[in-house]
Coordinates of C-alpha atoms and ligand atoms in Angstrom, one line a residue:
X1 CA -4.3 10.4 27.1
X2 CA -7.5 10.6 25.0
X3 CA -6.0 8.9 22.3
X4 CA -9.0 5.7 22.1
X5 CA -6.6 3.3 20.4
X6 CA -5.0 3.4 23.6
X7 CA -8.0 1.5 25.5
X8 CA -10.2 -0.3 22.0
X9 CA -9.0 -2.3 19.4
X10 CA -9.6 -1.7 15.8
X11 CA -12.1 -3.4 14.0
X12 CA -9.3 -6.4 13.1
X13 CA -7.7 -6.2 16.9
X14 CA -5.2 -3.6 16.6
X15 CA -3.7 -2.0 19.1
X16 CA -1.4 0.5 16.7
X17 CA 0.7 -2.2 15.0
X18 CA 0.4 -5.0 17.6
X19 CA -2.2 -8.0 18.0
X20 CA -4.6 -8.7 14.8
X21 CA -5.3 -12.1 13.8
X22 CA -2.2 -14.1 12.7
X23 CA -3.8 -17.3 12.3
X24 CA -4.8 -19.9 9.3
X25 CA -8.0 -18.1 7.3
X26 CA -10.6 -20.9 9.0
X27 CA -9.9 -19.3 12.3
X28 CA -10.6 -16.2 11.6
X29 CA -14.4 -16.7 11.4
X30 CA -14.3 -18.6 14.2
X31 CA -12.2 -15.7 16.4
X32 CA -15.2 -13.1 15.1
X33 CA -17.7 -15.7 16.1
X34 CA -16.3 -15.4 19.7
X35 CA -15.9 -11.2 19.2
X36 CA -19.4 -11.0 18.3
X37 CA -20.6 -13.3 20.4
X38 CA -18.7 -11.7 23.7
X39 CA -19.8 -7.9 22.7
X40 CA -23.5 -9.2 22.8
X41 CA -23.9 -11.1 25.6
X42 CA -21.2 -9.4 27.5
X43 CA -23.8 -6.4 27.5
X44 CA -26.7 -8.5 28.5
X45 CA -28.4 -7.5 32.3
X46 CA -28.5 -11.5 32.3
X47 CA -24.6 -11.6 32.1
X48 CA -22.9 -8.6 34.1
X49 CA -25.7 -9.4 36.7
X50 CA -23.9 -13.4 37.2
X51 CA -20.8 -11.6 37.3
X52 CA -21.1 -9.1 39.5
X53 CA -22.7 -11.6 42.4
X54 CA -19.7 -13.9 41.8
X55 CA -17.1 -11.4 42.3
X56 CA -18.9 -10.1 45.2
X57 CA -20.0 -13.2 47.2
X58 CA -17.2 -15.9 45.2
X59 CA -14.0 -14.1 44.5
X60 CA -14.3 -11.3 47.7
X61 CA -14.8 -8.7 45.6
X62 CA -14.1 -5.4 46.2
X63 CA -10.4 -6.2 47.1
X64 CA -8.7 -4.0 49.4
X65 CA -6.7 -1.1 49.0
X66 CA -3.8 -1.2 51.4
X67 CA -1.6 1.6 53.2
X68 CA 1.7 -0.6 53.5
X69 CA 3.0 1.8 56.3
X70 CA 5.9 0.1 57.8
X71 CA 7.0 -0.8 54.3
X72 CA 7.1 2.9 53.5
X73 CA 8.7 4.4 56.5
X74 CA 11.7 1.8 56.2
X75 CA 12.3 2.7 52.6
X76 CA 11.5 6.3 52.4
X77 CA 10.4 8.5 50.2
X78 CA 6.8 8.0 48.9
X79 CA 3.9 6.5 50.6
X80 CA 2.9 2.9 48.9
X81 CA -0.4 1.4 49.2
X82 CA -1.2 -2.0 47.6
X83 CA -4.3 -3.2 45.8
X84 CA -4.6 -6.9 47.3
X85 CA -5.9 -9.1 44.5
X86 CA -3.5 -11.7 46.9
X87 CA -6.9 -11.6 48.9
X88 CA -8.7 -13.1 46.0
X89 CA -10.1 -16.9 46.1
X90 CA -7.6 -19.1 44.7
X91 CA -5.5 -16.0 45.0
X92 CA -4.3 -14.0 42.6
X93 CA -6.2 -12.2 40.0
X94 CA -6.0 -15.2 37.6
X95 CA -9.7 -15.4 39.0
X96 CA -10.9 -12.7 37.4
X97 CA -10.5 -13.3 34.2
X98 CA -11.5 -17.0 34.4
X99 CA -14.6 -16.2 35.9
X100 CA -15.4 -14.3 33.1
X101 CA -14.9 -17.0 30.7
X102 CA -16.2 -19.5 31.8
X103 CA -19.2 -17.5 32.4
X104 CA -19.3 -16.6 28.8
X105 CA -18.7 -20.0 27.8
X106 CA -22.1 -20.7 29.5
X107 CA -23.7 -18.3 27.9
X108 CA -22.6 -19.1 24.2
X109 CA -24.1 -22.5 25.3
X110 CA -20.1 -24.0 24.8
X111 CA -19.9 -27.7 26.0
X112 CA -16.4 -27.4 27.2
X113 CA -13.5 -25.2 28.1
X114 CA -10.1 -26.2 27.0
X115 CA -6.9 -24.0 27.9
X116 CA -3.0 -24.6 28.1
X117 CA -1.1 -24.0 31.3
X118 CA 2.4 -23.7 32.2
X119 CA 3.4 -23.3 36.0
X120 CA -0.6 -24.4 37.0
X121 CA -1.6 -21.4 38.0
X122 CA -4.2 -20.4 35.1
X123 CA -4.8 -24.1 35.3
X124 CA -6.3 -24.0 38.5
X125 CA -8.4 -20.7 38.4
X126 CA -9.9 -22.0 35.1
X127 CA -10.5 -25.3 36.8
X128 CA -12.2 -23.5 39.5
X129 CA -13.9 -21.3 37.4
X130 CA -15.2 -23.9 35.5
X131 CA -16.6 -25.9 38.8
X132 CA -18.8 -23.1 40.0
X133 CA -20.1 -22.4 36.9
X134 CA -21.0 -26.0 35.8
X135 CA -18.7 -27.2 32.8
X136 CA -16.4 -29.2 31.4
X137 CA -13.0 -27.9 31.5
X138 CA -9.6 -29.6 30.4
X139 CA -6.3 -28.0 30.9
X140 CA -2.9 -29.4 28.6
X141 CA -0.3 -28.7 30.4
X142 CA 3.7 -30.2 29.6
X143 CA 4.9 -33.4 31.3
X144 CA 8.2 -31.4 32.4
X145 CA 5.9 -29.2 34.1
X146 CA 3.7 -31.7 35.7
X147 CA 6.8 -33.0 37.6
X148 CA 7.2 -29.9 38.5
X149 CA 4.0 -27.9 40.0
X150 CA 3.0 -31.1 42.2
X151 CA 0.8 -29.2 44.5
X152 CA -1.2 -27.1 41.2
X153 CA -2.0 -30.7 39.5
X154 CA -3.2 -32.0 42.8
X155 CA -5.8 -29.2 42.8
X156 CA -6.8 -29.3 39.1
X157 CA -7.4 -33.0 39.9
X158 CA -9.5 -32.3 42.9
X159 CA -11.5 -29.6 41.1
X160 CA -12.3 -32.3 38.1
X161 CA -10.9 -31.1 35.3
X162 CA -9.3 -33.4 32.5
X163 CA -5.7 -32.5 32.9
X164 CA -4.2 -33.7 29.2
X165 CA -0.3 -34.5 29.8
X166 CA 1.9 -33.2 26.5
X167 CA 4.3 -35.1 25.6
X168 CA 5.6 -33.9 22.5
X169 CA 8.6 -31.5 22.1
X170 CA 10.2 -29.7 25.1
X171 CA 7.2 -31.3 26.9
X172 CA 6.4 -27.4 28.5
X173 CA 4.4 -24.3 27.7
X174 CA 4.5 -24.0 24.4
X175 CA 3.9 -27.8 23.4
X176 CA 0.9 -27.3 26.0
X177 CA -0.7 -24.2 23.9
X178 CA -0.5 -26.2 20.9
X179 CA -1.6 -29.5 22.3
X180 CA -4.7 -27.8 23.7
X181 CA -5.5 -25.6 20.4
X182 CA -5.4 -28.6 17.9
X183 CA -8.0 -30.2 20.9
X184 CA -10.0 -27.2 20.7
X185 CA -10.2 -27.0 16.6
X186 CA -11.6 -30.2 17.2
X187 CA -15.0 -29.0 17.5
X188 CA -14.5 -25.0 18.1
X189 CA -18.7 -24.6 17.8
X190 CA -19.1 -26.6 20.9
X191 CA -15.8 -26.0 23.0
X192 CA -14.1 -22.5 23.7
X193 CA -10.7 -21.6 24.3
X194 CA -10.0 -19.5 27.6
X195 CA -6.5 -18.0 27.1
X196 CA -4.7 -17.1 30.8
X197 CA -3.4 -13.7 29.9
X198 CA -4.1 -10.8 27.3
X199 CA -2.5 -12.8 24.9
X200 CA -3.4 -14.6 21.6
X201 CA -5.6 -13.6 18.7
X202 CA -8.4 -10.8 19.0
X203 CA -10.4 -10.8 20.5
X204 CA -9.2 -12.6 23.6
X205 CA -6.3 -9.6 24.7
X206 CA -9.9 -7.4 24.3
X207 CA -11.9 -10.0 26.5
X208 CA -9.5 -11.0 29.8
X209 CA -8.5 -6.8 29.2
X210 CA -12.2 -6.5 30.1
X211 CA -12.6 -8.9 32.8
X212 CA -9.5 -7.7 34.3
X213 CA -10.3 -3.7 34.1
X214 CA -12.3 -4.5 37.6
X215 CA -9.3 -3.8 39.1
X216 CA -8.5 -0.4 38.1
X217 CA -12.0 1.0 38.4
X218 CA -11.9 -0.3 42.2
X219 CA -8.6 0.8 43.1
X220 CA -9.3 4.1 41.8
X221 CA -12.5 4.6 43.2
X222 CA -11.1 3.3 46.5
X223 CA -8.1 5.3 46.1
X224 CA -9.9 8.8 45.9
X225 CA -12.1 7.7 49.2
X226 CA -9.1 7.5 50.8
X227 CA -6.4 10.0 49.9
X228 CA -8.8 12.7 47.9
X229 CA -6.6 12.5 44.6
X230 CA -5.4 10.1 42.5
X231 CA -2.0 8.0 42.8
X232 CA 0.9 9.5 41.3
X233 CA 2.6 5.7 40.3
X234 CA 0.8 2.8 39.1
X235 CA 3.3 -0.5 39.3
X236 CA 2.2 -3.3 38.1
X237 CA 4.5 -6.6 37.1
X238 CA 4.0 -7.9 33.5
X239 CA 4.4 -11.7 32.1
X240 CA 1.3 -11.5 29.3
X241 CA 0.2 -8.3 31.3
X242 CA -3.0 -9.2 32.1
X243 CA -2.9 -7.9 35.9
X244 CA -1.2 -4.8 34.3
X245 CA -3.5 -3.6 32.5
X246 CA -6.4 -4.5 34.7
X247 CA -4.9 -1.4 36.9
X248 CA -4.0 0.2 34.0
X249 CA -7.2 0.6 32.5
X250 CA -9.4 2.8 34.4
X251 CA -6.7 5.2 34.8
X252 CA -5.6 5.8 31.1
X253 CA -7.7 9.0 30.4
X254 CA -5.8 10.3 33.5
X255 CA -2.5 12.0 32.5
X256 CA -1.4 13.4 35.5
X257 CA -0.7 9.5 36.5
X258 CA 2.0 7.6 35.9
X259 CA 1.9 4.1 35.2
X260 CA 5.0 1.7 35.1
X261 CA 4.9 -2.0 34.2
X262 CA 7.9 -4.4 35.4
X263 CA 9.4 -7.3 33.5
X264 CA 11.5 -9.8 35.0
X265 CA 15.1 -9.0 34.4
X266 CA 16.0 -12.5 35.7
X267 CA 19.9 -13.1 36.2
X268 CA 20.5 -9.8 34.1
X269 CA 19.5 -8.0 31.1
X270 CA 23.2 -8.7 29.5
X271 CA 22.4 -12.8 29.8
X272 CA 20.0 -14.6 28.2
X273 CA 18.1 -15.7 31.2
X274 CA 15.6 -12.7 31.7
X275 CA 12.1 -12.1 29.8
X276 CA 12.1 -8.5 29.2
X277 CA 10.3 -8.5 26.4
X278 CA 9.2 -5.4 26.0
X279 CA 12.4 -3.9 27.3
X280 CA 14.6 -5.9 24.6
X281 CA 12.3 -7.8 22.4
X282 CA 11.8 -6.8 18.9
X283 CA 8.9 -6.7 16.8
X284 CA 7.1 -10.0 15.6
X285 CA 4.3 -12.6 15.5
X286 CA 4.3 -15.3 18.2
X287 CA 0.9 -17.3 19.3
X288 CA -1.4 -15.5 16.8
X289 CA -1.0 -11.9 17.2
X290 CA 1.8 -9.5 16.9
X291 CA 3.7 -8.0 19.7
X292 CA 7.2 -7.7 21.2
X293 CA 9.1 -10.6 21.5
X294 CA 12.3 -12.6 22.6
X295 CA 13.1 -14.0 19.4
X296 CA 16.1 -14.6 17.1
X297 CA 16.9 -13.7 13.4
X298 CA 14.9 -16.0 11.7
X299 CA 11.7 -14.9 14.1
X300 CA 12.0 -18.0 16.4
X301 CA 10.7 -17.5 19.9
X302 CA 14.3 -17.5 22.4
X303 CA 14.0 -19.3 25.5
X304 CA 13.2 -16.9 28.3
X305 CA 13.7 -17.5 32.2
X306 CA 12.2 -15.6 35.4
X307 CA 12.6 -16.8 38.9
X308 CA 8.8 -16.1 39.0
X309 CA 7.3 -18.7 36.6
X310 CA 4.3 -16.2 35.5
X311 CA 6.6 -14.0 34.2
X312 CA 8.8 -16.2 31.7
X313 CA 6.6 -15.7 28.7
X314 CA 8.4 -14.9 24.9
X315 CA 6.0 -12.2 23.9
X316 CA 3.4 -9.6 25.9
X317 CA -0.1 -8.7 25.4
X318 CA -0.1 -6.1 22.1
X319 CA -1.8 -3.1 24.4
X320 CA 1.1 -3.3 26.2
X321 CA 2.9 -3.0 22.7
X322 CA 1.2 0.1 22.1
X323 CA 1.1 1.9 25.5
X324 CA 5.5 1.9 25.6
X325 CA 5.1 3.2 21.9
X326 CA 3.1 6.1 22.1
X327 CA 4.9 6.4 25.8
X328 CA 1.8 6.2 28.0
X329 CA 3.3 3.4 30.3
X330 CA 7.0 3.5 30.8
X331 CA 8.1 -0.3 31.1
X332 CA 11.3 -1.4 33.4
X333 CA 13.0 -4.4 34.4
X334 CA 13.5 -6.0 37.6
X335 CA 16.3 -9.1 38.5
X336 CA 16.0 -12.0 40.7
X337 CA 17.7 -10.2 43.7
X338 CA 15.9 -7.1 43.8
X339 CA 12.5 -9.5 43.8
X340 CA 13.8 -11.6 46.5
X341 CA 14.3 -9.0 48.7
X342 CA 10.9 -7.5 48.1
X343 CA 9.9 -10.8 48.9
X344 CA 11.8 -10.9 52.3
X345 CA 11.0 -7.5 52.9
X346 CA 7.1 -6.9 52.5
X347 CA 6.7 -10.6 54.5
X348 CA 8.6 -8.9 57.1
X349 CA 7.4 -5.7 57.4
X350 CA 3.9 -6.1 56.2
X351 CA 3.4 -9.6 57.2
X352 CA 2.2 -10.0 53.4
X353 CA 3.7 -12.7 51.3
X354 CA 3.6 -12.1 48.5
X355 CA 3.9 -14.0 44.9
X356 CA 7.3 -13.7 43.1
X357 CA 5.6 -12.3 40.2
X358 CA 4.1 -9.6 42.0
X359 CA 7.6 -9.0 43.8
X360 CA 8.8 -7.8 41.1
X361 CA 6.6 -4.7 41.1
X362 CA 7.2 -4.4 44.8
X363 CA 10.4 -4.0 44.2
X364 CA 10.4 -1.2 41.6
X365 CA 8.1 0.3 43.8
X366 CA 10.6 0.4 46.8
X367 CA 13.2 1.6 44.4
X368 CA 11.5 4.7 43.4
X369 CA 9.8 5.8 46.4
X370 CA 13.0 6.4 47.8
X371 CA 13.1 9.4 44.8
X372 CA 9.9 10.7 45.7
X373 CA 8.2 13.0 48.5
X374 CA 6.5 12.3 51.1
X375 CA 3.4 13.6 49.8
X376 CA 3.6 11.2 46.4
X377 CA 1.9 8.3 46.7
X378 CA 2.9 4.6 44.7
X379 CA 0.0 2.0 44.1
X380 CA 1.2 -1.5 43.0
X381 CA -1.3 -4.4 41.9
X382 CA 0.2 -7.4 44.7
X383 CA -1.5 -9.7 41.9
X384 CA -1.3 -12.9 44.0
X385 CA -0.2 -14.1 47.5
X386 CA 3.0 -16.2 47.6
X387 CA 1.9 -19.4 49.4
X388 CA 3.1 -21.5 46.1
X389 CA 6.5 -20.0 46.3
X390 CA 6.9 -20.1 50.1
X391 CA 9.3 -23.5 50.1
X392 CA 11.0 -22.3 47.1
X393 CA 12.4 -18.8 48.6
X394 CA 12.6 -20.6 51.3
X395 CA 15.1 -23.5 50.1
X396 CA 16.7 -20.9 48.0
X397 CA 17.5 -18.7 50.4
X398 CA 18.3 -21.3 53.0
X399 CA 16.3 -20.3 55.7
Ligands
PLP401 C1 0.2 -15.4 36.1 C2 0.6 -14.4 37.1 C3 1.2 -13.1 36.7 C4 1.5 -12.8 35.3 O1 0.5 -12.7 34.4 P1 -0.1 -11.3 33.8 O2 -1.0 -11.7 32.7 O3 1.1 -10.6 33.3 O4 -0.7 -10.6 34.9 C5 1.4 -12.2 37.7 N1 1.1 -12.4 39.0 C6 0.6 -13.6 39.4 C7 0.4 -13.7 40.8 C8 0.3 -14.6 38.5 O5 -0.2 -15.7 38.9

């Protein structure tokens, strides 16, 4: 696909019809401030010289690329490998991103980072982000969820950021984004926003796209080292879709691959308790750019539900948008069950836990391998390990 609105946005952040800038006029400025700023230093020797030490010697980067053999030979069908951002410190590939942003806030001489979180995982990669580079960092996150994620506050605390409990509204998520966004508008010149997915206004689904395109150009580098041709299947699970299109990225221009992207189908697309947004959302604005989303008449977000908490977002990144319309990335849905299983399974076989997000991308993977040759080959982005579910499956599945 050489179409390059596929890969850039347009000048105002469009991906075809999806992401812009839906936000009051005095933001606007202050979003370009941040575009201009990021293309500049983002260039700099100064910069991707920081960032490439870090990933190397910090995060453990170049991540593996992983022949899951046993999982293969019990399902059948084609051979899958797995690109283990799991391995990652803190891990998942939350890290990546962060890394870069905090980074850049240090280099745009910001005072402070401030950023929402829902379940605690972007909490605690900004949080360590934000230690290792030197500054301030503060993380809103709902009151329901602090009862909730016990062990993610903990660390937040531990790393030293100001954790800001919301108490306002459904005390969750979306209370949290706009609890932290007020705080930032505060003083925008000295604090920046870091948003946890490729989400928001432009240019932020542009910047953590970016930061998170390391992913793809090591897989497929490491991919053609190995097997002398490139995957036939990308899988990748999808919340905002950060980790998504980090794979996705480097492999775009490459048409003979196909890439697939997995929502979380939940307790079934016929109930309300899934978050398959691009599967059954319709077109609107949510958060400051437009995408797909689970909303109702009137354009109100719907209340969405995945048994893996990164997943259960109302919207999705607007490249995503525009990669299932013009039908470069096919996008399916996965329920609770089939994740579980692909849970059970790849601890079992692979001795790899893995998160329940990235389960769900294991388990389309499993599903279609069984359709495919021996010679095809699957490669799924196992975006984090699954330590932070472990005594939920666990309970859940009474073991
Ligand atoms: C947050 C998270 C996700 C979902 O976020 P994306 O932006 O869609 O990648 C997926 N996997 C893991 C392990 C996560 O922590």
């Amino acid at each position: 696909m050489t179409d390059s609105n596929a890969n850039m946005p347009d000048a105002k952040g469009y991906f075809g019809e999806y992401g812009g800038q839906i936000i009051p006029p005095q933001l606007i400025d202050i979003m370009n401030d941040i575009n201009d700023a990021y293309d500049k230093v983002s260039q700099t020797a100064g910069f991707q010289d920081e960032l490439q030490e870090l990933n190397a010697d910090y995060v453990g980067r170049p991540s593996p690329v992983y022949f899951a053999k046993r999982l293969s030979e019990k399902v059948g069908g084609a051979r899958i490998f797995l690109k283990r951002e799991d391995l990652n410190h803190t891990g998942a590939h939350k890290i990546n991103h962060c890394i870069g942003e905090a980074l850049l806030a240090k280099y745009m001489g910001k005072t402070k980072v401030i950023a929402e979180t829902g379940a605690g995982q972007h909490g605690v990669a900004l949080a360590t982000a934000c230690a290792l580079v030197g500054i301030d960092c503060e993380i809103h996150m709902g009151e329901v969820d602090i009862a909730k994620e016990h062990p993610n506050v903990t660390k937040m605390k531990i790393l030293g950021c100001k954790l800001v409990p919301v108490s306002r509204g459904t005390r969750t998520l979306k209370d949290a984004v706009d609890s932290a966004f007020e705080a930032y508008l505060e003083d925008p010149v000295n604090y920046i926003y870091a948003i946890g997915s490729v989400v928001g206004p432009h240019p932020f689904p542009k910047i953590v796209r970016d930061f998170q395109s390391i992913v793809g150009k090591e897989a497929r580098e490491q991919f053609l080292a190995k097997e002398n041709k490139l995957p036939d299947v990308l899988i990748a699970c999808v919340g905002g879709g950060s980790n998504a299109i980090g794979l996705f990225t480097a492999f775009l221009d490459d048409a003979e691959v196909k890439m697939i992207g997995v929502e979380p189908a939940g307790k079934g697309l016929d109930t309300p308790d899934h978050a398959a947004t691009l599967t059954l959302g319709t077109k609107g604005a949510l958060h400051g750019f437009e995408c797909y989303n689970i909303q109702d008449k009137e354009g109100n977000p719907l209340p969405v539900y995945s048994i893996a908490s990164g997943l259960d977002y109302p919207g999705v990144g607007p490249q995503h948008c525009y990669l299932k319309d013009i039908k470069r990335v096919n996008y399916e849905a996965v329920d609770d069950k089939a994740c579980l299983d692909a849970f059970i399974k790849l601890s079992r076989l692979e001795g790899i836990i893995p998160a329940l997000e990235s389960a769900h991308a294991v388990a389309h993977a499993m599903k279609i391998a069984k359709t495919m040759s021996k010679e095809e080959t699957i490669l799924v982005n196992l975006s984090g390990r699954g330590d932070k579910d472990a005594d939920f499956v666990a309970d859940y599945l009474s073991l």
